[in-house]
PDB file of C-alpha atoms in Angstrom:
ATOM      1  CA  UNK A   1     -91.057 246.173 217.962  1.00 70.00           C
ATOM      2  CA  UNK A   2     -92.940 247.161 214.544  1.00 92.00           C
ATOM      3  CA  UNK A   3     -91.255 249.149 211.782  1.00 97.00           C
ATOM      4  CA  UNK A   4     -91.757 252.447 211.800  1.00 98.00           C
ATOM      5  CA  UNK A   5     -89.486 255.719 211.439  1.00 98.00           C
ATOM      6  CA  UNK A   6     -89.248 258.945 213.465  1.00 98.00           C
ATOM      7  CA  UNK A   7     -88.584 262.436 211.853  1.00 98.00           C
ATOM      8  CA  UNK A   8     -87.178 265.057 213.949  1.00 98.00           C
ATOM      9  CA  UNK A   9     -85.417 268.461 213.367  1.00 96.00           C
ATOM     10  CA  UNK A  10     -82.881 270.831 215.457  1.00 94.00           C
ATOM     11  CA  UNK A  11     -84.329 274.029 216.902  1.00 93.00           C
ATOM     12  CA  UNK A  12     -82.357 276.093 215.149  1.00 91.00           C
ATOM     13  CA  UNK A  13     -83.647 274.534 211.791  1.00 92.00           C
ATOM     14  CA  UNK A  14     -79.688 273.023 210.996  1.00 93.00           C
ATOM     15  CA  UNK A  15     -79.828 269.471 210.944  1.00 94.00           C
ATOM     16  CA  UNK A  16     -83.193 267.280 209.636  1.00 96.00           C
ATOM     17  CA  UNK A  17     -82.668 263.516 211.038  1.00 97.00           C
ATOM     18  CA  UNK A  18     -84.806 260.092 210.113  1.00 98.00           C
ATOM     19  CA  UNK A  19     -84.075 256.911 212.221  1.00 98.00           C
ATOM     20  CA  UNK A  20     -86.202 253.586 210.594  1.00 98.00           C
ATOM     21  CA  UNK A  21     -86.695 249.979 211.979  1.00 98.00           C
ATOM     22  CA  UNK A  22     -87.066 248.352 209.017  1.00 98.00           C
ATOM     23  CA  UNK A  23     -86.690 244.322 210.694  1.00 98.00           C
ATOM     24  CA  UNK A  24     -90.051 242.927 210.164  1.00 98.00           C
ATOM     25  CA  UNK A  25     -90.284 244.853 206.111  1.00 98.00           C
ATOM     26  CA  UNK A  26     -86.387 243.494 205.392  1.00 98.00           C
ATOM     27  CA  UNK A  27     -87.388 240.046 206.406  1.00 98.00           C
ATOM     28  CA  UNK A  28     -90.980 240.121 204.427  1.00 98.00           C
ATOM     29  CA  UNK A  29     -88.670 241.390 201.457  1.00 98.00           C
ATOM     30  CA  UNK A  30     -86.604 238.497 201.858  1.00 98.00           C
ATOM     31  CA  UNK A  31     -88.611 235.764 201.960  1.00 98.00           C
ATOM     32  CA  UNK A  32     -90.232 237.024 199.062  1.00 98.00           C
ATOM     33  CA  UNK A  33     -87.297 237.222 197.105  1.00 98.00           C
ATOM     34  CA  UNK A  34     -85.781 233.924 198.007  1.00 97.00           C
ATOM     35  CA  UNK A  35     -82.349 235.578 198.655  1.00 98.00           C
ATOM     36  CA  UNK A  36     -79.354 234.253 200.066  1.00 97.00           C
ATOM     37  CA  UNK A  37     -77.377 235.911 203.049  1.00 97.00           C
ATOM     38  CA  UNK A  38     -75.394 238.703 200.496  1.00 97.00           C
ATOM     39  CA  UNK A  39     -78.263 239.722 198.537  1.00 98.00           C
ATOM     40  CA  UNK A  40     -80.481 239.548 201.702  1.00 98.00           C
ATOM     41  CA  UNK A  41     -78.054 242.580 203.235  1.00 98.00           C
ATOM     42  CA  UNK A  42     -77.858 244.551 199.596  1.00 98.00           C
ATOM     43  CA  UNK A  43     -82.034 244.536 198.888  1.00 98.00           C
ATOM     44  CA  UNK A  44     -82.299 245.123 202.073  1.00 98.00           C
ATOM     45  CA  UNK A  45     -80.182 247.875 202.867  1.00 98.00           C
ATOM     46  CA  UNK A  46     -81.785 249.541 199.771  1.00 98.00           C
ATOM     47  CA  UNK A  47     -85.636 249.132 201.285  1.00 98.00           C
ATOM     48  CA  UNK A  48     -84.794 250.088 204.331  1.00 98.00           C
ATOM     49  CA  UNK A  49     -82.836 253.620 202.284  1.00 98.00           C
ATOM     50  CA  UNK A  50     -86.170 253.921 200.368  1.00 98.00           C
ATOM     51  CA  UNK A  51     -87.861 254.363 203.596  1.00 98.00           C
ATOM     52  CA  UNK A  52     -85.769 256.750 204.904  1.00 98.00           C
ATOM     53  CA  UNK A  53     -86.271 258.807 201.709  1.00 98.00           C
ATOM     54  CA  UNK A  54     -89.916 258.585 201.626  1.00 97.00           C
ATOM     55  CA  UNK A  55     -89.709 260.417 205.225  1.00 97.00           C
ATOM     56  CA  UNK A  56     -89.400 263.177 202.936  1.00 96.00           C
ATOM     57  CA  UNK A  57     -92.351 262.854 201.232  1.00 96.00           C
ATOM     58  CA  UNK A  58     -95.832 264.073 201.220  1.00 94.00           C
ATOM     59  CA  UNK A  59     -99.133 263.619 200.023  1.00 93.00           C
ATOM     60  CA  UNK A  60    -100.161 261.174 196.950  1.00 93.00           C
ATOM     61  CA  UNK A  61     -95.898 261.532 196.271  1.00 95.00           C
ATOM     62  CA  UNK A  62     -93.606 258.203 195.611  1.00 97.00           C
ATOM     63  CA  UNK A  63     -89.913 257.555 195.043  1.00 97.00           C
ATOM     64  CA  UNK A  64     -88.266 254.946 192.978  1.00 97.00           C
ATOM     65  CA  UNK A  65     -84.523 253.821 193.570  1.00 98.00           C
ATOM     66  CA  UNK A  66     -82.759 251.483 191.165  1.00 98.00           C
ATOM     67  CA  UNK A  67     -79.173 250.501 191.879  1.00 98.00           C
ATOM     68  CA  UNK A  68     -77.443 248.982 188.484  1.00 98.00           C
ATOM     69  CA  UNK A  69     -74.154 246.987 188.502  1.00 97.00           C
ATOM     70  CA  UNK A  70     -71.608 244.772 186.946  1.00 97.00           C
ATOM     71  CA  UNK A  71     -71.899 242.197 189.758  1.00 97.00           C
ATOM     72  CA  UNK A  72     -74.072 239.387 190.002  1.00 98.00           C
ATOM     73  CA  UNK A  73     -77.018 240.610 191.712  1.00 98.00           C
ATOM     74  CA  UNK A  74     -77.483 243.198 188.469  1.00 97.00           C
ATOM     75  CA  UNK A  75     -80.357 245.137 189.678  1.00 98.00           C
ATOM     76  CA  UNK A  76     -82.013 246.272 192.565  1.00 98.00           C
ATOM     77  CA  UNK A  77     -84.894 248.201 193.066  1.00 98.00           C
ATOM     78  CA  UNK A  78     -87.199 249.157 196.076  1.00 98.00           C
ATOM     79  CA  UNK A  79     -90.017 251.987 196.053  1.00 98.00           C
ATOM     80  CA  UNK A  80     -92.003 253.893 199.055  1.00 98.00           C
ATOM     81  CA  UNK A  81     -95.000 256.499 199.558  1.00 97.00           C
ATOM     82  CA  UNK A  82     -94.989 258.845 201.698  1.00 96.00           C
ATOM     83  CA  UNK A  83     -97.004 256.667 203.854  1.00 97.00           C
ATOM     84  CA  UNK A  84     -94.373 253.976 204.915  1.00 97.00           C
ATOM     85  CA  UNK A  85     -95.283 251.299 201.986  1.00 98.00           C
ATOM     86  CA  UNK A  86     -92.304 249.900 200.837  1.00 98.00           C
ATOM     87  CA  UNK A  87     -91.765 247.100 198.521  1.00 98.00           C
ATOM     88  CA  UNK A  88     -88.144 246.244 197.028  1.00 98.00           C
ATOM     89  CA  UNK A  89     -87.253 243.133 194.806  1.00 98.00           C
ATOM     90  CA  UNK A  90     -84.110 242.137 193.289  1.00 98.00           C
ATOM     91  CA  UNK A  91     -83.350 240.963 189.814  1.00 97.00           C
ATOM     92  CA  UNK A  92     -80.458 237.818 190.484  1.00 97.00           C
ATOM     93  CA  UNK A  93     -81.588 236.780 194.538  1.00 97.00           C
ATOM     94  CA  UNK A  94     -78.540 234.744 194.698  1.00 97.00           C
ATOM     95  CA  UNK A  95     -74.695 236.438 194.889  1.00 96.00           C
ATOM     96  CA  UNK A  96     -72.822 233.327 195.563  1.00 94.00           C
ATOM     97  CA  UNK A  97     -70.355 235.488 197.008  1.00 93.00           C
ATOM     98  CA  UNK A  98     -68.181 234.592 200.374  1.00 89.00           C
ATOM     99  CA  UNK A  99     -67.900 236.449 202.659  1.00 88.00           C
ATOM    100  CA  UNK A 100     -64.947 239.413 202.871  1.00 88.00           C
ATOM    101  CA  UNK A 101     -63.085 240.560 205.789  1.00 86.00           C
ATOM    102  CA  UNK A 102     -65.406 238.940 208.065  1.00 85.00           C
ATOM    103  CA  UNK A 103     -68.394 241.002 205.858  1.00 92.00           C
ATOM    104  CA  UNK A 104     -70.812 240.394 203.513  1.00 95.00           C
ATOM    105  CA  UNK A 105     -69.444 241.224 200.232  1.00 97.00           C
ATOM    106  CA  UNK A 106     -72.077 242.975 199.256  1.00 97.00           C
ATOM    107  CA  UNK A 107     -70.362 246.250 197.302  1.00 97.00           C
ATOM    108  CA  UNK A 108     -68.844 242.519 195.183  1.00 97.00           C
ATOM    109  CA  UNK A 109     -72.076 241.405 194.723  1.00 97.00           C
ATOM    110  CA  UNK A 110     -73.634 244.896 193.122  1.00 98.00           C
ATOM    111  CA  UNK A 111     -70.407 245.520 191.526  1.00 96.00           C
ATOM    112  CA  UNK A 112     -67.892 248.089 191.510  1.00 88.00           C
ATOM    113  CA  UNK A 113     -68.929 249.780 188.286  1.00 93.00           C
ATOM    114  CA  UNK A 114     -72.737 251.084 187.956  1.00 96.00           C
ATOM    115  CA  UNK A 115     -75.194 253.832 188.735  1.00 98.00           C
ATOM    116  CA  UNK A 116     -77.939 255.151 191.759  1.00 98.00           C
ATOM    117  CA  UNK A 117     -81.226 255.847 189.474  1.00 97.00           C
ATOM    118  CA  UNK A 118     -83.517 257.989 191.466  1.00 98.00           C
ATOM    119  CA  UNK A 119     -87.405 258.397 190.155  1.00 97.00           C
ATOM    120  CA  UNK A 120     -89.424 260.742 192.059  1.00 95.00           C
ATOM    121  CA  UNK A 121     -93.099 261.289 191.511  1.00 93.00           C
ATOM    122  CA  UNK A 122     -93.777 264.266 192.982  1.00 87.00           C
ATOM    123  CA  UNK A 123     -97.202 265.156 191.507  1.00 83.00           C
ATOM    124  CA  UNK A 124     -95.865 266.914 188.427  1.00 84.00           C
ATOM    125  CA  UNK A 125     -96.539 266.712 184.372  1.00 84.00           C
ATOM    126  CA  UNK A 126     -93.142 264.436 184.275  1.00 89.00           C
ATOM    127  CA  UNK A 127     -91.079 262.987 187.713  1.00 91.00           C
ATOM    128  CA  UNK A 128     -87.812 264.076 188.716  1.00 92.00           C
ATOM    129  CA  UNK A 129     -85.140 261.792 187.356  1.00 95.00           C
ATOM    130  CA  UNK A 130     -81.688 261.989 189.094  1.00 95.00           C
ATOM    131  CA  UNK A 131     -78.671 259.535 188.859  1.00 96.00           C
ATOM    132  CA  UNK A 132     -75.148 259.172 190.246  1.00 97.00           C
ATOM    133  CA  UNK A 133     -71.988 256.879 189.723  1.00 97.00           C
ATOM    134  CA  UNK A 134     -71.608 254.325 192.445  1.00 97.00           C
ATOM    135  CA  UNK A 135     -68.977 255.358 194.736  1.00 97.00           C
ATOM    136  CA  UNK A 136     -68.521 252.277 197.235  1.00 96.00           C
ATOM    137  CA  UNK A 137     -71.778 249.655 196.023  1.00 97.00           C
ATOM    138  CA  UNK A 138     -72.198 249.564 199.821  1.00 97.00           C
ATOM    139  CA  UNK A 139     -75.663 251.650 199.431  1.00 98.00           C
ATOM    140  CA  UNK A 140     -75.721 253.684 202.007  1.00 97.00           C
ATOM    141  CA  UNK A 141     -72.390 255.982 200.699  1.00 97.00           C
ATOM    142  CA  UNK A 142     -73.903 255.877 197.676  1.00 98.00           C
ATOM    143  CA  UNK A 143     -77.016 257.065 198.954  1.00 98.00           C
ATOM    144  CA  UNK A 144     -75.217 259.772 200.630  1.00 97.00           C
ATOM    145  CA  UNK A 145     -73.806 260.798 197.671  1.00 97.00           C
ATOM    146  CA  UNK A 146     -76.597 261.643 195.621  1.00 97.00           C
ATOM    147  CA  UNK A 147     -78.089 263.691 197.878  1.00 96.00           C
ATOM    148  CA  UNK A 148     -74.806 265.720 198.247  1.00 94.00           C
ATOM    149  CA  UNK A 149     -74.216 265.902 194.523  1.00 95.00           C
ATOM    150  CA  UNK A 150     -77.968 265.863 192.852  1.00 94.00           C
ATOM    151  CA  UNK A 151     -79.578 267.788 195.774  1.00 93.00           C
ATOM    152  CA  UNK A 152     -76.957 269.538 197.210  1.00 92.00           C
ATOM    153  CA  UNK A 153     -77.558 268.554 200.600  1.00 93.00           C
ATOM    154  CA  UNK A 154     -74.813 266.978 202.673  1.00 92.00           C
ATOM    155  CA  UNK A 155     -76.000 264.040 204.196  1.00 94.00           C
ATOM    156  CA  UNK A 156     -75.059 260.704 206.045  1.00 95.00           C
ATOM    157  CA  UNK A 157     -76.803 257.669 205.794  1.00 97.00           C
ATOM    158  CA  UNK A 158     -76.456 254.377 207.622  1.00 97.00           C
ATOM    159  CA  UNK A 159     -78.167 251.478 206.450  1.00 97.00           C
ATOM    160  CA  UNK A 160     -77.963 247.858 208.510  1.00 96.00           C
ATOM    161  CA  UNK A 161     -78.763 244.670 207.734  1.00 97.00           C
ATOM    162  CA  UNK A 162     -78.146 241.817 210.298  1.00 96.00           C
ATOM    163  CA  UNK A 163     -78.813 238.026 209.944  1.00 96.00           C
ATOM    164  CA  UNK A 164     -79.484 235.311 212.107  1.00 96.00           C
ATOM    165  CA  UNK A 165     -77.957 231.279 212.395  1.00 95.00           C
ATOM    166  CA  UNK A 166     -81.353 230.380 209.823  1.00 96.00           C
ATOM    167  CA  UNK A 167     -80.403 233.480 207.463  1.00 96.00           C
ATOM    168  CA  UNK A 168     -83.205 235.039 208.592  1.00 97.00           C
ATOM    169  CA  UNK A 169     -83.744 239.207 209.711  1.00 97.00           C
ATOM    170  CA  UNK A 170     -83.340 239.631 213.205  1.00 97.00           C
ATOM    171  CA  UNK A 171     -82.205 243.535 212.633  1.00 97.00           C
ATOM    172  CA  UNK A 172     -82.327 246.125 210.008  1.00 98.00           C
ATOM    173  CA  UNK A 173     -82.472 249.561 209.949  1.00 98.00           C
ATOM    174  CA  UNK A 174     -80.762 252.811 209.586  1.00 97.00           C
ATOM    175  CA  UNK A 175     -80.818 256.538 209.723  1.00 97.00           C
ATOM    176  CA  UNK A 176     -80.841 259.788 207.428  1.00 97.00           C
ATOM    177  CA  UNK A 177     -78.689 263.081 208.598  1.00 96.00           C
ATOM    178  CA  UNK A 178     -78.644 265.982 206.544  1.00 95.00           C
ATOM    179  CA  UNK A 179     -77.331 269.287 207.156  1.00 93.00           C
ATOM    180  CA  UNK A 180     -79.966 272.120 206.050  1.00 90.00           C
ATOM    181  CA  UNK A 181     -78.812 274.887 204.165  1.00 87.00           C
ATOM    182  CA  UNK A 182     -77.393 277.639 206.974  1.00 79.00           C
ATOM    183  CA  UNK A 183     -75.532 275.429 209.218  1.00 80.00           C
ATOM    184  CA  UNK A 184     -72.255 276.506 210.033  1.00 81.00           C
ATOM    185  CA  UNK A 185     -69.033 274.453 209.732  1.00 78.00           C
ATOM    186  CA  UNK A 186     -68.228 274.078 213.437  1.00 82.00           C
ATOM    187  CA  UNK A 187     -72.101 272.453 213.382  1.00 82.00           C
ATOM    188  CA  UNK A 188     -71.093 270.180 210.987  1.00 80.00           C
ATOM    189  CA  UNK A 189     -67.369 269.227 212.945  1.00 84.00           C
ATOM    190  CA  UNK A 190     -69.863 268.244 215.621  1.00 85.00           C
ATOM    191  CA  UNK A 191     -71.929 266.364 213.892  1.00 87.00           C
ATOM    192  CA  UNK A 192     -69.229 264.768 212.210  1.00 86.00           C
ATOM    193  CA  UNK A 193     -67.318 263.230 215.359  1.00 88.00           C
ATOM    194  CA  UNK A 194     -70.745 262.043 216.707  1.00 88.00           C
ATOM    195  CA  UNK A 195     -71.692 260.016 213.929  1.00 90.00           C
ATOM    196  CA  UNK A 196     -68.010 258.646 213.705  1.00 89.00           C
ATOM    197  CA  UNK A 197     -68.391 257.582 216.681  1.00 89.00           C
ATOM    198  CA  UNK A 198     -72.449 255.792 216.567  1.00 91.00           C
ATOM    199  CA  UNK A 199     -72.362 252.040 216.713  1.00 93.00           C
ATOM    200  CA  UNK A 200     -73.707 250.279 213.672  1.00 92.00           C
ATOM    201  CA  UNK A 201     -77.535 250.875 213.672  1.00 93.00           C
ATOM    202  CA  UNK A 202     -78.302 246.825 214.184  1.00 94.00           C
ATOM    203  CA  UNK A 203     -76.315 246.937 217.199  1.00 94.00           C
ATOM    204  CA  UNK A 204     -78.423 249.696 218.719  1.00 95.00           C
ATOM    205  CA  UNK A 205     -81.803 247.868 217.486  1.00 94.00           C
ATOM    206  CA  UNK A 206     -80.526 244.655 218.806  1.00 93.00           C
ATOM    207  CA  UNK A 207     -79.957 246.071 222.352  1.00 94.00           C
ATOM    208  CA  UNK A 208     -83.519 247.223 222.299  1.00 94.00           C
ATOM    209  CA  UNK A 209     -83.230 250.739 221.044  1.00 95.00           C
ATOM    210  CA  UNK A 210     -85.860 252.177 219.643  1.00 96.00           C
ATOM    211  CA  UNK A 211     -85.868 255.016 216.857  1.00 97.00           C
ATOM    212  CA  UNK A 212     -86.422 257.338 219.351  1.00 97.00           C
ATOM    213  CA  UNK A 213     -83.568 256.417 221.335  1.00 97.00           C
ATOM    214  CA  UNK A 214     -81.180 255.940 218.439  1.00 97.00           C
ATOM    215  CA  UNK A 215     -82.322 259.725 217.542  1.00 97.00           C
ATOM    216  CA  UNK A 216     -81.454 261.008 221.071  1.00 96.00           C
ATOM    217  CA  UNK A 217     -77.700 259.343 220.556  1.00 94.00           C
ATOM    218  CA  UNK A 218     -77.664 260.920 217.475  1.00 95.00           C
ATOM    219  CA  UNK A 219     -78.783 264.275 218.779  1.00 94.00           C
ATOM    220  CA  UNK A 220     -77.391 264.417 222.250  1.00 91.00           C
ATOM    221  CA  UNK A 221     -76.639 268.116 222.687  1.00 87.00           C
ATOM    222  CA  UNK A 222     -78.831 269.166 219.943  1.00 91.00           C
ATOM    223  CA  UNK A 223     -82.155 270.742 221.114  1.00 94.00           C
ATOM    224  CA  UNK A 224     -84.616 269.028 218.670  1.00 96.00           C
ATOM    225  CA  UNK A 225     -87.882 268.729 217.642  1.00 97.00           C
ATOM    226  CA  UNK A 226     -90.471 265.597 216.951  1.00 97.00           C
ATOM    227  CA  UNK A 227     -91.898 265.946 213.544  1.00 97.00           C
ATOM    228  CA  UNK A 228     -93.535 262.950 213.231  1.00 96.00           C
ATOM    229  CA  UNK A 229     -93.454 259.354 213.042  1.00 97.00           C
ATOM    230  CA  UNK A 230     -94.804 256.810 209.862  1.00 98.00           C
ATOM    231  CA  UNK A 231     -95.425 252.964 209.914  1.00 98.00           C
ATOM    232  CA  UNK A 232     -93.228 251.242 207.960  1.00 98.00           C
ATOM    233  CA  UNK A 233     -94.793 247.899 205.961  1.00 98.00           C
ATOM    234  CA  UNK A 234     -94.153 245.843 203.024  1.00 98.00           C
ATOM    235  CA  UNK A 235     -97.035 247.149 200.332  1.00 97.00           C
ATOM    236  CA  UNK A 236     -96.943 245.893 197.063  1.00 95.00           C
ATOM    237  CA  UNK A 237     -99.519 247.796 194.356  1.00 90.00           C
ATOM    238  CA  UNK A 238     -99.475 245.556 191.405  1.00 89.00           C
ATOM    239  CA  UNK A 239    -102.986 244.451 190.198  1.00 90.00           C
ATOM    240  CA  UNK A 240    -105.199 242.599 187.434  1.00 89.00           C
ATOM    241  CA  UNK A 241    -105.390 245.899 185.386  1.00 88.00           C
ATOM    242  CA  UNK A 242    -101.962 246.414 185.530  1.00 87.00           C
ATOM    243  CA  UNK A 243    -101.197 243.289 184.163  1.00 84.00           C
ATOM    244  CA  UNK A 244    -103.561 244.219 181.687  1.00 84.00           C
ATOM    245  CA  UNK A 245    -101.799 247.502 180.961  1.00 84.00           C
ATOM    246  CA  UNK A 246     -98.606 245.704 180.702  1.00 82.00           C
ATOM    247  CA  UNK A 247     -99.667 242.909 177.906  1.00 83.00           C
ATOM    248  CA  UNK A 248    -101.250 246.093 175.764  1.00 83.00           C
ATOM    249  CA  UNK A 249     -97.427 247.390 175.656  1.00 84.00           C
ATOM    250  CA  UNK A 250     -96.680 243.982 174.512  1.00 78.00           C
ATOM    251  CA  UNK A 251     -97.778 244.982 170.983  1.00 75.00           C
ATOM    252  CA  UNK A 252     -98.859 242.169 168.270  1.00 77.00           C
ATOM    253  CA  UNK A 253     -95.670 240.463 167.600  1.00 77.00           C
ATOM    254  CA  UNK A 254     -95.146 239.256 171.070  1.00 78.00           C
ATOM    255  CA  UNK A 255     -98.774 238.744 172.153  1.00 81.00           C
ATOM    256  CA  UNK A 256     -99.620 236.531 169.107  1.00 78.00           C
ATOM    257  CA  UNK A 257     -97.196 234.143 170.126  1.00 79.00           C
ATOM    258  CA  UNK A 258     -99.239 234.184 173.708  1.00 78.00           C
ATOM    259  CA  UNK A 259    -101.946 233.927 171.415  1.00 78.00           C
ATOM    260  CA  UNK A 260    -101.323 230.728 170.085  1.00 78.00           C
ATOM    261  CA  UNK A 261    -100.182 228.807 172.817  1.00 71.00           C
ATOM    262  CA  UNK A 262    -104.065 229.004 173.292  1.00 62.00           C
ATOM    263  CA  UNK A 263    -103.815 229.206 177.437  1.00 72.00           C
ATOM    264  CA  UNK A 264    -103.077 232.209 178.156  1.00 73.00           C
ATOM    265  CA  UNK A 265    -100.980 234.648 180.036  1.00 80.00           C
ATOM    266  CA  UNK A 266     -99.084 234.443 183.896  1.00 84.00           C
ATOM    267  CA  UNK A 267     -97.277 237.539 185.338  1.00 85.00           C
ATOM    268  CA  UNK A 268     -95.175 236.975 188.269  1.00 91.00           C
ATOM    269  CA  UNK A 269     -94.613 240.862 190.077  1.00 93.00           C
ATOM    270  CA  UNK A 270     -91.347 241.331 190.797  1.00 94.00           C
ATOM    271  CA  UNK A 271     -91.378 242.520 193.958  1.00 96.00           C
ATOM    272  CA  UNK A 272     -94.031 240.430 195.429  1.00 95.00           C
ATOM    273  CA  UNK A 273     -94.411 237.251 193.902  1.00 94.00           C
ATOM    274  CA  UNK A 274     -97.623 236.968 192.986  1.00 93.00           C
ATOM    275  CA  UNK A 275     -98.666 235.255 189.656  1.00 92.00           C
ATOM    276  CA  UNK A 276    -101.459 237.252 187.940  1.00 89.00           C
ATOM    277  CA  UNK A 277    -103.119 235.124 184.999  1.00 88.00           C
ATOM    278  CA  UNK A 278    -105.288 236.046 182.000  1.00 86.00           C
ATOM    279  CA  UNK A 279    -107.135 233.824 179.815  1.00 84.00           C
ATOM    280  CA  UNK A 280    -107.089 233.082 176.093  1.00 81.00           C
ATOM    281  CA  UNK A 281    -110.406 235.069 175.453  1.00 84.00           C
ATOM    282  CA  UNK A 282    -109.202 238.394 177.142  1.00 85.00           C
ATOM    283  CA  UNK A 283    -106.237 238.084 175.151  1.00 83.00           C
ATOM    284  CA  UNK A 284    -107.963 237.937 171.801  1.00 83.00           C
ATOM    285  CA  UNK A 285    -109.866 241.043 173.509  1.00 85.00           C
ATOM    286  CA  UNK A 286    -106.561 243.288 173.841  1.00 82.00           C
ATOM    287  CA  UNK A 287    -105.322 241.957 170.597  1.00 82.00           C
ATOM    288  CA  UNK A 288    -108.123 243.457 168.959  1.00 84.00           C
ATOM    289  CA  UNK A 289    -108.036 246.534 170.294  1.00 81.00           C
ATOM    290  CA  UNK A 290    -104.327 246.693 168.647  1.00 74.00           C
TER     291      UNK A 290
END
């Protein structure tokens, strides 16, 4: 099954839901990132949550999410369009963490003290910038609570991440419920006991549900809408110019040094690996125009 995510609403305009199958994009993200199994699970979880926030994008619009810690992953970072490119790297891709209570420890591994950064680019003079204390490190709770506390939307999220005997994806995925301004508290009870009682999304994915199904266990009862569906894909956007851009930041003191070693320049992107190099001559070029 591809990666993709389904948006639907209720008919009465009270509860907005995303469901994403993010398998093939978690796996992509970790070979890139050479993780092992606990950091596989925590960048993971957060690219598949970027997805399910880009569902509410539009247009030319992006989002950003950076989860910092005291743990030993540090950082982690994953970013989306509104057009289901995702890309998410993260900055220690090995935990060295066992396992707890049968778990990955993966709230251990982010650590227990740290902040949800949220950058949106929504098109304006400056993006949105919104950020929240990490309540569990588990992503997904964390997740929830920003949107409860920054945007004042209560929401649920689920995020999965399940491995196979190589360490490899064979599920990932998760879902986005939010409760729209106007929905009554008895709405909300519902809601409540049904997701209480929803199996972990990898389960469902595993047993061959697709979003669609996963949206009508969500929903059953609830009249709803289709309001689209978006591809979901590993897209990176780094580039020769940006490298470019990025040495010109650099300023003299640390290019001259580059300078000197008189063979130029490699960039490795973070998120997907690639090594972009730049000779000796165009660095004389951008040190000139210092």
């Amino acid at each position: 099954m591809s990666d993709y995510l389904i948006r639907v609403m209720t008919l009465d305009g009270a509860i907005r839901v995303t469901v994403a199958a993010t398998t093939a994009l978690v796996e992509e993200v970790r070979r890139r990132q050479q993780t092992d199994p606990t950091a596989s699970v925590a960048v993971g979880r957060l690219a598949t949550g970027a997805a399910l926030m880009g569902s509410l994008l539009k247009g030319q619009q992006r989002i950003g999410l950076t989860i910092e810690g005291n743990g030993p992953l540090r950082r982690i970072q994953a970013e989306t369009d509104a057009h289901g490119q995702v890309r998410a790297t993260v900055k220690v891709p090995v935990a060295g963490l066992p396992p707890r209570d049968g778990r990955f420890d993966v709230s251990g591994a982010i650590g227990r003290a740290g902040f949800l950064h949220v950058v949106k680019d929504l098109g304006l003079k400056e993006p949105y910038r919104g950020m929240v204390q990490l309540v569990s490190s588990e992503i997904a709770e964390d997740l929830a609570y920003y949107f409860t506390t920054s945007e004042q939307t209560p929401s649920s999220v689920a995020l999965g991440v399940e491995l196979g005997p190589q360490a490899e994806v064979v599920a990932a995925g998760g879902f986005l419920v939010q409760l729209l301004p106007g929905a009554d508290e008895a709405l909300a009870d519902r809601l409540t006991e049904r997701l209480a009682n929803m199996p972990p999304t990898t389960t469902l994915l595993r047993q061959g549900l697709s979003p669609e199904q996963i949206v009508a266990r969500l929903l059953e009862d609830f009249p709803y809408q289709t309001l689209g569906t978006t591809p979901l894909s590993f897209v990176c956007n780094c580039s020769q110019q940006q490298t470019l851009d990025l040495l010109r930041t650099l300023g003299v003191a640390e290019l001259d040094p580059l300078i000197e070693a008189a063979h130029g320049a490699e960039v490795t992107c973070d998120y997907c690996k690639q090594v972009h190099t730049v000779d000796h001559a165009t660095l004389l070029q951008i040190r000139a125009s210092l």
